[in-house]
Each structure stands twice: as C-alpha cells, then as structure tokens.
Amino acid sequence: MDIESYFERIGYKNSGKKLDLETLTEILQHQIRAIPYENLHMHCGESMDMALEAIFDQIVNRKRGGWCFQLNQLLCWVLTTMGFETTMLGGYVYIPPAKKYGSDMTHLLLRVSINGKDYIVDAGFGSSYQIWEPLELISGKDQPQVPSVFQLTEEKGIWYLDQIRREQYVPDQEFMNSEILEKNKYRKVFSFTLEPRKIEDFKSASMYLQTSPTSLFVNTTYCTVQTADGTYCLMGFLLAHRKFSYKDNVDLVEFKTLKEEEIEEVLKTIFGISLEIKYVPKHGDKFFTI
C-alpha cells in the first residue's frame, strides 16, 4: 500500500506538511469530498471487506467508496503512517424512530492526539451528519462547522455527539413531510467511549449489517458524498441535495426521483463511481435521512 496513491486519490498535494490540526483537517476534508460513503458493494453481490489491503484496493485503486469500517480504518492507517497518534474507537448510533442509541457497536470513529489535545475524527458517517473538521474532545462546548453546530458531552465515561441544525427550505412540497427529510433541529448522532478498539471488534457488527433483514443497509441502496458547500445523497432512485446555509442561516434541500437509466450517469458525475457490476436501486421501509 502506497500512501502517495491515497493522497492522489483524494486530491491532496501537501503531504509534507506538519503533523498539526490544520493538516489533519485538510486530510479529513479531502477524503470526505473525494470518497463517498456507500453500500453498493453488497447490492452488487459483493461483501463489504474488512481487510485493510482489500479496502485500499477498493477505495484507492478501484476508486470506490465504503462505509465507516472501511473509510475510517483506511484513514486510521493514513494518519498513523503520517505519524499522527491515532486510536480506533467504537460508537453506538442513535436511532430516531426508537428514540434510543443502538445496543450494538456499529460505528467506527477515530481519536487523534496532537500536542496534548485530543480530537474526534470521523470520515464515515455521511449525509448532513458528517463532521467537516476534527472535534476537540471537550464536554459541553459548541463547535460550529459548515454543516451545523456540533457538541460533544460526557456523562459517566460515555461521550455523546449531538448536532444543532439550521432551518431548512424545501422547494418541492411533496417532500416536506417525507421520512427521508431530517426534521429535528436538535439531533443526537451517536455515543462512544474512549476504550481503544481493534478492527476485529467490529466484525460481528459488519456481518449483521450486511445480512440481517432488519439492517438499514440491506433494505436500501445508499451513496453520499460531501461537496464544497453541501452534500448529495442517493437513496434508491431518489437523489437529494442539501446546500448548507444557502441564505440567512437556512439550508436548501432539493429532491429528484431518477429513472433507472439515469443512475449510472449520476454515480459517475456526482459521486465519481463507475460500477463493474450493475445493481438494482432499492429503498425499503427503513430510511436514511438528509
């Protein structure tokens, strides 16, 4: 595996810079804009591989995306190779319909230490919940970013990531009450502890998410990527775009239902993905939101 190939993949040209917060932020932002969060492999009859070498080949050489176990594992290797002190952590995703955090550790995130300060780094959550900058690991502090205001809070050794979102304008009234549209101004995202994890700790969760009939990833084909001013999400046949703070601290959210023959071109032009195997877009009764 060649780190310079990774830098080329994400369009990063300053690989000789210092190991500081600015460099860490640049790496994160380049990755989330170049590499989509997606689950299309499993809908093309392939598995979502957990081996680092396979992930490198998938994302860097074949120019595909991945999900958190892949995206953040690759980022962990990159940062460690660069010399950053990096640790894998495990997260529990908040489930809005159930109004609780999941009982299984289904999210991988990173802790990075720089000059005595700790930061949470995550390139694998996607949509409008994706952080654009490392979050300082400090409890109760509002941390404004382009997507929203994020806040970490700690209680009895458990950390919680929350989000304070803007108002939003949806021109197409058909989607005003859609379950796909995030309507909460204050949104819980996930919880985690600071216990160091290894990739083996996530293998059972990966298998469950790929095979269980109750898994959101089994029920819906999904692809999302960040842009310079927002995020795109492709859920089944539905393409959604959120432009952050397009005016007066209001987000613009637009939807378009695609025809099957439009899917391939949208994947290429918006998400930078060319599939080797065709898949059938799927949108079940469990929903991703934007």
mmCIF file of C-alpha atoms in Angstrom:
data_model
loop_
_atom_site.group_PDB
_atom_site.id
_atom_site.type_symbol
_atom_site.label_atom_id
_atom_site.label_comp_id
_atom_site.label_asym_id
_atom_site.label_seq_id
_atom_site.Cartn_x
_atom_site.Cartn_y
_atom_site.Cartn_z
ATOM 1 C CA MET A 1 0.000 0.000 0.000
ATOM 2 C CA ASP A 2 1.339 3.400 -1.034
ATOM 3 C CA ILE A 3 0.271 6.499 0.887
ATOM 4 C CA GLU A 4 1.091 8.727 -2.087
ATOM 5 C CA SER A 5 -1.544 6.842 -4.096
ATOM 6 C CA TYR A 6 -4.051 7.639 -1.353
ATOM 7 C CA PHE A 7 -3.103 11.339 -1.482
ATOM 8 C CA GLU A 8 -3.589 11.285 -5.245
ATOM 9 C CA ARG A 9 -6.985 9.585 -4.780
ATOM 10 C CA ILE A 10 -8.235 12.391 -2.524
ATOM 11 C CA GLY A 11 -6.511 15.180 -4.454
ATOM 12 C CA TYR A 12 -4.221 16.170 -1.577
ATOM 13 C CA LYS A 13 -0.943 17.795 -2.613
ATOM 14 C CA ASN A 14 0.609 18.925 0.699
ATOM 15 C CA SER A 15 1.783 15.561 2.056
ATOM 16 C CA GLY A 16 4.972 17.062 3.508
ATOM 17 C CA LYS A 17 3.204 19.398 5.911
ATOM 18 C CA LYS A 18 3.482 19.356 9.713
ATOM 19 C CA LEU A 19 1.542 16.980 11.938
ATOM 20 C CA ASP A 20 -0.821 19.646 13.213
ATOM 21 C CA LEU A 21 -4.552 20.350 13.365
ATOM 22 C CA GLU A 22 -4.511 22.179 10.025
ATOM 23 C CA THR A 23 -3.057 19.159 8.240
ATOM 24 C CA LEU A 24 -5.471 16.792 9.985
ATOM 25 C CA THR A 25 -8.411 18.972 8.930
ATOM 26 C CA GLU A 26 -7.214 19.128 5.323
ATOM 27 C CA ILE A 27 -6.859 15.334 5.114
ATOM 28 C CA LEU A 28 -10.366 14.818 6.558
ATOM 29 C CA GLN A 29 -11.961 17.340 4.203
ATOM 30 C CA HIS A 30 -10.230 15.986 1.126
ATOM 31 C CA GLN A 31 -11.318 12.443 1.953
ATOM 32 C CA ILE A 32 -14.996 13.174 2.608
ATOM 33 C CA ARG A 33 -15.254 15.147 -0.658
ATOM 34 C CA ALA A 34 -13.431 12.570 -2.793
ATOM 35 C CA ILE A 35 -14.525 9.240 -1.306
ATOM 36 C CA PRO A 36 -18.265 8.522 -0.979
ATOM 37 C CA TYR A 37 -19.905 6.759 1.910
ATOM 38 C CA GLU A 38 -21.752 3.917 0.165
ATOM 39 C CA ASN A 39 -23.058 0.365 0.481
ATOM 40 C CA LEU A 40 -23.425 -0.514 -3.208
ATOM 41 C CA HIS A 41 -20.992 -3.451 -2.977
ATOM 42 C CA MET A 42 -23.444 -5.569 -1.048
ATOM 43 C CA HIS A 43 -26.171 -4.824 -3.596
ATOM 44 C CA CYS A 44 -23.815 -5.897 -6.399
ATOM 45 C CA GLY A 45 -23.366 -9.310 -4.775
ATOM 46 C CA GLU A 46 -20.055 -8.413 -3.127
ATOM 47 C CA SER A 47 -19.126 -8.295 0.559
ATOM 48 C CA MET A 48 -18.024 -5.180 2.414
ATOM 49 C CA ASP A 49 -14.465 -6.358 3.118
ATOM 50 C CA MET A 50 -12.804 -5.574 6.457
ATOM 51 C CA ALA A 51 -9.189 -6.357 5.480
ATOM 52 C CA LEU A 52 -7.095 -3.197 5.123
ATOM 53 C CA GLU A 53 -5.328 -4.291 1.929
ATOM 54 C CA ALA A 54 -8.666 -5.084 0.280
ATOM 55 C CA ILE A 55 -10.079 -1.736 1.430
ATOM 56 C CA PHE A 56 -7.076 0.098 -0.046
ATOM 57 C CA ASP A 57 -7.574 -1.678 -3.348
ATOM 58 C CA GLN A 58 -11.307 -0.962 -3.337
ATOM 59 C CA ILE A 59 -11.111 2.724 -2.436
ATOM 60 C CA VAL A 60 -7.759 3.855 -3.818
ATOM 61 C CA ASN A 61 -7.106 1.621 -6.819
ATOM 62 C CA ARG A 62 -10.691 0.969 -7.955
ATOM 63 C CA LYS A 63 -11.925 4.413 -6.894
ATOM 64 C CA ARG A 64 -14.946 3.229 -4.955
ATOM 65 C CA GLY A 65 -16.355 4.337 -1.626
ATOM 66 C CA GLY A 66 -17.160 2.374 1.516
ATOM 67 C CA TRP A 67 -18.765 2.588 4.935
ATOM 68 C CA CYS A 68 -17.347 3.559 8.340
ATOM 69 C CA PHE A 69 -15.484 0.282 8.990
ATOM 70 C CA GLN A 70 -13.645 0.808 5.712
ATOM 71 C CA LEU A 71 -13.394 4.594 5.425
ATOM 72 C CA ASN A 72 -12.180 5.203 8.958
ATOM 73 C CA GLN A 73 -9.926 2.149 9.012
ATOM 74 C CA LEU A 74 -8.207 3.468 5.880
ATOM 75 C CA LEU A 75 -7.982 6.945 7.393
ATOM 76 C CA CYS A 76 -6.536 5.457 10.593
ATOM 77 C CA TRP A 77 -3.777 3.763 8.539
ATOM 78 C CA VAL A 78 -3.067 7.002 6.665
ATOM 79 C CA LEU A 79 -2.823 9.150 9.800
ATOM 80 C CA THR A 80 -0.721 6.578 11.652
ATOM 81 C CA THR A 81 1.602 6.236 8.659
ATOM 82 C CA MET A 82 1.987 10.031 8.578
ATOM 83 C CA GLY A 83 2.936 10.000 12.268
ATOM 84 C CA PHE A 84 -0.283 11.082 13.976
ATOM 85 C CA GLU A 85 -1.137 9.342 17.267
ATOM 86 C CA THR A 86 -4.393 7.663 16.220
ATOM 87 C CA THR A 87 -6.750 5.279 18.045
ATOM 88 C CA MET A 88 -9.863 3.446 16.847
ATOM 89 C CA LEU A 89 -12.996 3.907 18.961
ATOM 90 C CA GLY A 90 -16.420 2.242 18.810
ATOM 91 C CA GLY A 91 -19.718 4.085 18.546
ATOM 92 C CA TYR A 92 -23.419 3.389 19.082
ATOM 93 C CA VAL A 93 -25.648 5.099 16.524
ATOM 94 C CA TYR A 94 -28.763 6.954 17.646
ATOM 95 C CA ILE A 95 -31.987 5.524 16.174
ATOM 96 C CA PRO A 96 -34.607 8.314 15.948
ATOM 97 C CA PRO A 97 -37.703 6.092 15.469
ATOM 98 C CA ALA A 98 -36.784 4.130 18.612
ATOM 99 C CA LYS A 99 -35.601 7.282 20.442
ATOM 100 C CA LYS A 100 -32.535 5.489 21.761
ATOM 101 C CA TYR A 101 -28.962 4.545 20.918
ATOM 102 C CA GLY A 102 -28.373 1.175 19.309
ATOM 103 C CA SER A 103 -27.261 -1.655 21.589
ATOM 104 C CA ASP A 104 -24.608 -2.868 19.132
ATOM 105 C CA MET A 105 -21.310 -1.134 18.394
ATOM 106 C CA THR A 106 -21.963 -0.392 14.718
ATOM 107 C CA HIS A 107 -19.786 2.676 14.164
ATOM 108 C CA LEU A 108 -16.022 3.077 13.937
ATOM 109 C CA LEU A 109 -14.508 6.505 14.639
ATOM 110 C CA LEU A 110 -11.049 7.824 15.485
ATOM 111 C CA ARG A 111 -9.325 9.668 18.297
ATOM 112 C CA VAL A 112 -6.267 11.689 17.287
ATOM 113 C CA SER A 113 -3.871 13.320 19.770
ATOM 114 C CA ILE A 114 -1.885 16.422 18.784
ATOM 115 C CA ASN A 115 0.401 18.226 21.251
ATOM 116 C CA GLY A 116 -1.555 17.045 24.276
ATOM 117 C CA LYS A 117 -5.004 17.779 22.811
ATOM 118 C CA ASP A 118 -7.410 15.035 21.740
ATOM 119 C CA TYR A 119 -9.739 15.235 18.740
ATOM 120 C CA ILE A 120 -12.527 13.079 17.339
ATOM 121 C CA VAL A 121 -12.097 12.399 13.623
ATOM 122 C CA ASP A 122 -14.762 10.643 11.557
ATOM 123 C CA ALA A 123 -14.870 10.316 7.759
ATOM 124 C CA GLY A 124 -17.584 7.680 7.779
ATOM 125 C CA PHE A 125 -20.994 8.943 8.805
ATOM 126 C CA GLY A 126 -22.125 10.783 5.700
ATOM 127 C CA SER A 127 -25.107 12.909 4.682
ATOM 128 C CA SER A 128 -25.708 16.093 6.678
ATOM 129 C CA TYR A 129 -24.454 14.465 9.902
ATOM 130 C CA GLN A 130 -20.868 14.276 8.652
ATOM 131 C CA ILE A 131 -18.321 16.411 10.525
ATOM 132 C CA TRP A 132 -16.097 18.554 8.300
ATOM 133 C CA GLU A 133 -13.450 19.287 10.928
ATOM 134 C CA PRO A 134 -11.952 17.332 13.826
ATOM 135 C CA LEU A 135 -13.926 17.872 17.025
ATOM 136 C CA GLU A 136 -11.994 18.851 20.129
ATOM 137 C CA LEU A 137 -12.627 16.200 22.782
ATOM 138 C CA ILE A 138 -14.105 18.552 25.335
ATOM 139 C CA SER A 139 -17.508 18.262 27.006
ATOM 140 C CA GLY A 140 -20.254 20.833 26.563
ATOM 141 C CA LYS A 141 -18.555 23.097 24.015
ATOM 142 C CA ASP A 142 -20.428 24.239 20.891
ATOM 143 C CA GLN A 143 -18.218 23.584 17.863
ATOM 144 C CA PRO A 144 -19.660 25.407 14.816
ATOM 145 C CA GLN A 145 -18.870 23.904 11.402
ATOM 146 C CA VAL A 146 -20.260 24.359 7.891
ATOM 147 C CA PRO A 147 -22.859 21.532 8.184
ATOM 148 C CA SER A 148 -24.117 22.574 11.640
ATOM 149 C CA VAL A 149 -23.084 23.186 15.222
ATOM 150 C CA PHE A 150 -21.722 20.007 16.804
ATOM 151 C CA GLN A 151 -21.345 19.330 20.504
ATOM 152 C CA LEU A 152 -19.665 16.564 22.484
ATOM 153 C CA THR A 153 -20.844 15.886 26.024
ATOM 154 C CA GLU A 154 -19.534 13.358 28.526
ATOM 155 C CA GLU A 155 -21.504 11.621 31.246
ATOM 156 C CA LYS A 156 -20.131 8.812 33.410
ATOM 157 C CA GLY A 157 -17.481 7.858 30.885
ATOM 158 C CA ILE A 158 -19.845 7.862 27.891
ATOM 159 C CA TRP A 159 -19.470 10.555 25.237
ATOM 160 C CA TYR A 160 -22.349 11.797 23.093
ATOM 161 C CA LEU A 161 -22.213 13.608 19.754
ATOM 162 C CA ASP A 162 -25.141 15.950 19.140
ATOM 163 C CA GLN A 163 -25.968 18.357 16.359
ATOM 164 C CA ILE A 164 -27.792 21.688 16.301
ATOM 165 C CA ARG A 165 -29.134 22.146 12.784
ATOM 166 C CA ARG A 166 -30.380 25.130 10.790
ATOM 167 C CA GLU A 167 -33.836 25.805 9.479
ATOM 168 C CA GLN A 168 -34.400 24.369 6.009
ATOM 169 C CA TYR A 169 -36.231 25.281 2.836
ATOM 170 C CA VAL A 170 -37.663 22.522 0.629
ATOM 171 C CA PRO A 171 -38.983 23.891 -2.698
ATOM 172 C CA ASP A 172 -40.789 20.657 -3.591
ATOM 173 C CA GLN A 173 -43.733 20.490 -1.195
ATOM 174 C CA GLU A 174 -44.132 16.783 -1.956
ATOM 175 C CA PHE A 175 -41.136 16.063 0.281
ATOM 176 C CA MET A 176 -41.947 18.420 3.158
ATOM 177 C CA ASN A 177 -43.293 15.561 5.274
ATOM 178 C CA SER A 178 -41.109 12.821 3.832
ATOM 179 C CA GLU A 179 -39.407 10.415 6.251
ATOM 180 C CA ILE A 180 -36.239 10.984 4.232
ATOM 181 C CA LEU A 181 -36.078 14.634 5.327
ATOM 182 C CA GLU A 182 -34.423 15.261 8.705
ATOM 183 C CA LYS A 183 -36.828 17.474 10.641
ATOM 184 C CA ASN A 184 -35.176 17.711 14.054
ATOM 185 C CA LYS A 185 -33.311 20.917 14.797
ATOM 186 C CA TYR A 186 -31.540 19.230 17.702
ATOM 187 C CA ARG A 187 -30.281 15.812 16.639
ATOM 188 C CA LYS A 188 -28.487 13.092 18.580
ATOM 189 C CA VAL A 189 -25.951 11.331 16.322
ATOM 190 C CA PHE A 190 -24.048 8.640 18.230
ATOM 191 C CA SER A 191 -22.426 7.769 21.559
ATOM 192 C CA PHE A 192 -18.997 6.278 22.226
ATOM 193 C CA THR A 193 -16.398 5.556 24.889
ATOM 194 C CA LEU A 194 -12.654 6.144 24.838
ATOM 195 C CA GLU A 195 -11.842 2.440 25.077
ATOM 196 C CA PRO A 196 -9.323 1.628 22.303
ATOM 197 C CA ARG A 197 -10.680 -0.801 19.708
ATOM 198 C CA LYS A 198 -9.269 -3.121 17.060
ATOM 199 C CA ILE A 199 -10.886 -3.810 13.707
ATOM 200 C CA GLU A 200 -11.734 -7.341 14.899
ATOM 201 C CA ASP A 201 -14.133 -5.767 17.413
ATOM 202 C CA PHE A 202 -16.389 -4.700 14.530
ATOM 203 C CA LYS A 203 -16.571 -7.932 12.530
ATOM 204 C CA SER A 204 -19.814 -9.195 14.049
ATOM 205 C CA ALA A 205 -21.471 -5.796 13.509
ATOM 206 C CA SER A 206 -20.275 -5.770 9.899
ATOM 207 C CA MET A 207 -21.759 -9.213 9.284
ATOM 208 C CA TYR A 208 -25.069 -8.222 10.890
ATOM 209 C CA LEU A 209 -25.358 -5.006 8.861
ATOM 210 C CA GLN A 210 -24.700 -6.917 5.618
ATOM 211 C CA THR A 211 -27.043 -9.841 6.206
ATOM 212 C CA SER A 212 -29.852 -9.055 8.657
ATOM 213 C CA PRO A 213 -33.309 -8.370 7.148
ATOM 214 C CA THR A 214 -33.663 -5.631 9.772
ATOM 215 C CA SER A 215 -30.499 -3.842 8.630
ATOM 216 C CA LEU A 216 -30.929 -0.438 7.007
ATOM 217 C CA PHE A 217 -28.017 -1.302 4.704
ATOM 218 C CA VAL A 218 -29.794 -4.423 3.436
ATOM 219 C CA ASN A 219 -33.046 -2.544 2.847
ATOM 220 C CA THR A 220 -31.676 0.485 0.989
ATOM 221 C CA THR A 221 -29.004 1.215 -1.620
ATOM 222 C CA TYR A 222 -27.175 4.310 -0.445
ATOM 223 C CA CYS A 223 -24.412 6.621 -1.609
ATOM 224 C CA THR A 224 -23.487 10.030 -0.190
ATOM 225 C CA VAL A 225 -20.622 12.471 -0.632
ATOM 226 C CA GLN A 226 -19.722 15.917 0.666
ATOM 227 C CA THR A 227 -19.182 18.893 -1.661
ATOM 228 C CA ALA A 228 -17.655 22.343 -1.186
ATOM 229 C CA ASP A 229 -20.963 23.693 0.173
ATOM 230 C CA GLY A 230 -23.217 20.748 0.940
ATOM 231 C CA THR A 231 -23.901 17.066 0.463
ATOM 232 C CA TYR A 232 -25.504 14.718 -2.073
ATOM 233 C CA CYS A 233 -27.334 11.506 -1.150
ATOM 234 C CA LEU A 234 -28.620 8.800 -3.487
ATOM 235 C CA MET A 235 -31.180 6.571 -1.768
ATOM 236 C CA GLY A 236 -32.742 4.037 -4.084
ATOM 237 C CA PHE A 237 -33.971 6.088 -7.039
ATOM 238 C CA LEU A 238 -34.089 9.327 -5.043
ATOM 239 C CA LEU A 239 -31.304 11.895 -5.359
ATOM 240 C CA ALA A 240 -31.215 14.500 -2.596
ATOM 241 C CA HIS A 241 -29.008 17.578 -2.312
ATOM 242 C CA ARG A 242 -28.576 19.790 0.743
ATOM 243 C CA LYS A 243 -26.830 23.129 0.329
ATOM 244 C CA PHE A 244 -25.697 24.370 3.719
ATOM 245 C CA SER A 245 -26.678 27.906 4.738
ATOM 246 C CA TYR A 246 -27.679 28.967 1.236
ATOM 247 C CA LYS A 247 -29.219 32.137 2.696
ATOM 248 C CA ASP A 248 -29.985 33.646 6.107
ATOM 249 C CA ASN A 249 -28.762 30.590 8.030
ATOM 250 C CA VAL A 250 -31.199 28.322 6.143
ATOM 251 C CA ASP A 251 -30.307 25.116 4.286
ATOM 252 C CA LEU A 252 -31.726 24.395 0.838
ATOM 253 C CA VAL A 253 -32.860 20.784 0.347
ATOM 254 C CA GLU A 254 -33.815 19.529 -3.120
ATOM 255 C CA PHE A 255 -35.027 16.132 -4.300
ATOM 256 C CA LYS A 256 -35.188 14.422 -7.677
ATOM 257 C CA THR A 257 -36.581 10.987 -8.495
ATOM 258 C CA LEU A 258 -34.320 9.358 -11.070
ATOM 259 C CA LYS A 259 -35.134 6.929 -13.837
ATOM 260 C CA GLU A 260 -33.210 3.666 -13.820
ATOM 261 C CA GLU A 261 -31.229 4.695 -16.907
ATOM 262 C CA GLU A 262 -30.062 7.879 -15.127
ATOM 263 C CA ILE A 263 -28.489 6.099 -12.143
ATOM 264 C CA GLU A 264 -25.211 5.149 -13.829
ATOM 265 C CA GLU A 265 -24.511 8.686 -15.046
ATOM 266 C CA VAL A 266 -25.360 10.232 -11.652
ATOM 267 C CA LEU A 267 -22.975 7.833 -9.918
ATOM 268 C CA LYS A 268 -20.207 8.839 -12.321
ATOM 269 C CA THR A 269 -20.714 12.593 -12.386
ATOM 270 C CA ILE A 270 -21.695 13.331 -8.787
ATOM 271 C CA PHE A 271 -20.117 10.508 -6.789
ATOM 272 C CA GLY A 272 -17.196 9.563 -9.052
ATOM 273 C CA ILE A 273 -18.200 5.894 -9.088
ATOM 274 C CA SER A 274 -18.140 3.555 -12.083
ATOM 275 C CA LEU A 275 -19.661 0.210 -11.172
ATOM 276 C CA GLU A 276 -18.250 -3.023 -12.559
ATOM 277 C CA ILE A 277 -21.481 -4.852 -11.696
ATOM 278 C CA LYS A 278 -24.935 -3.363 -12.179
ATOM 279 C CA TYR A 279 -27.203 -3.172 -9.144
ATOM 280 C CA VAL A 280 -30.926 -2.658 -8.664
ATOM 281 C CA PRO A 281 -31.691 0.536 -6.687
ATOM 282 C CA LYS A 282 -33.588 -0.348 -3.547
ATOM 283 C CA HIS A 283 -35.466 1.729 -0.993
ATOM 284 C CA GLY A 284 -37.152 -0.345 1.665
ATOM 285 C CA ASP A 285 -39.199 0.558 4.707
ATOM 286 C CA LYS A 286 -36.126 1.716 6.648
ATOM 287 C CA PHE A 287 -34.803 5.150 5.752
ATOM 288 C CA PHE A 288 -31.594 7.111 5.603
ATOM 289 C CA THR A 289 -32.221 10.839 6.001
ATOM 290 C CA ILE A 290 -30.638 14.018 4.742
#
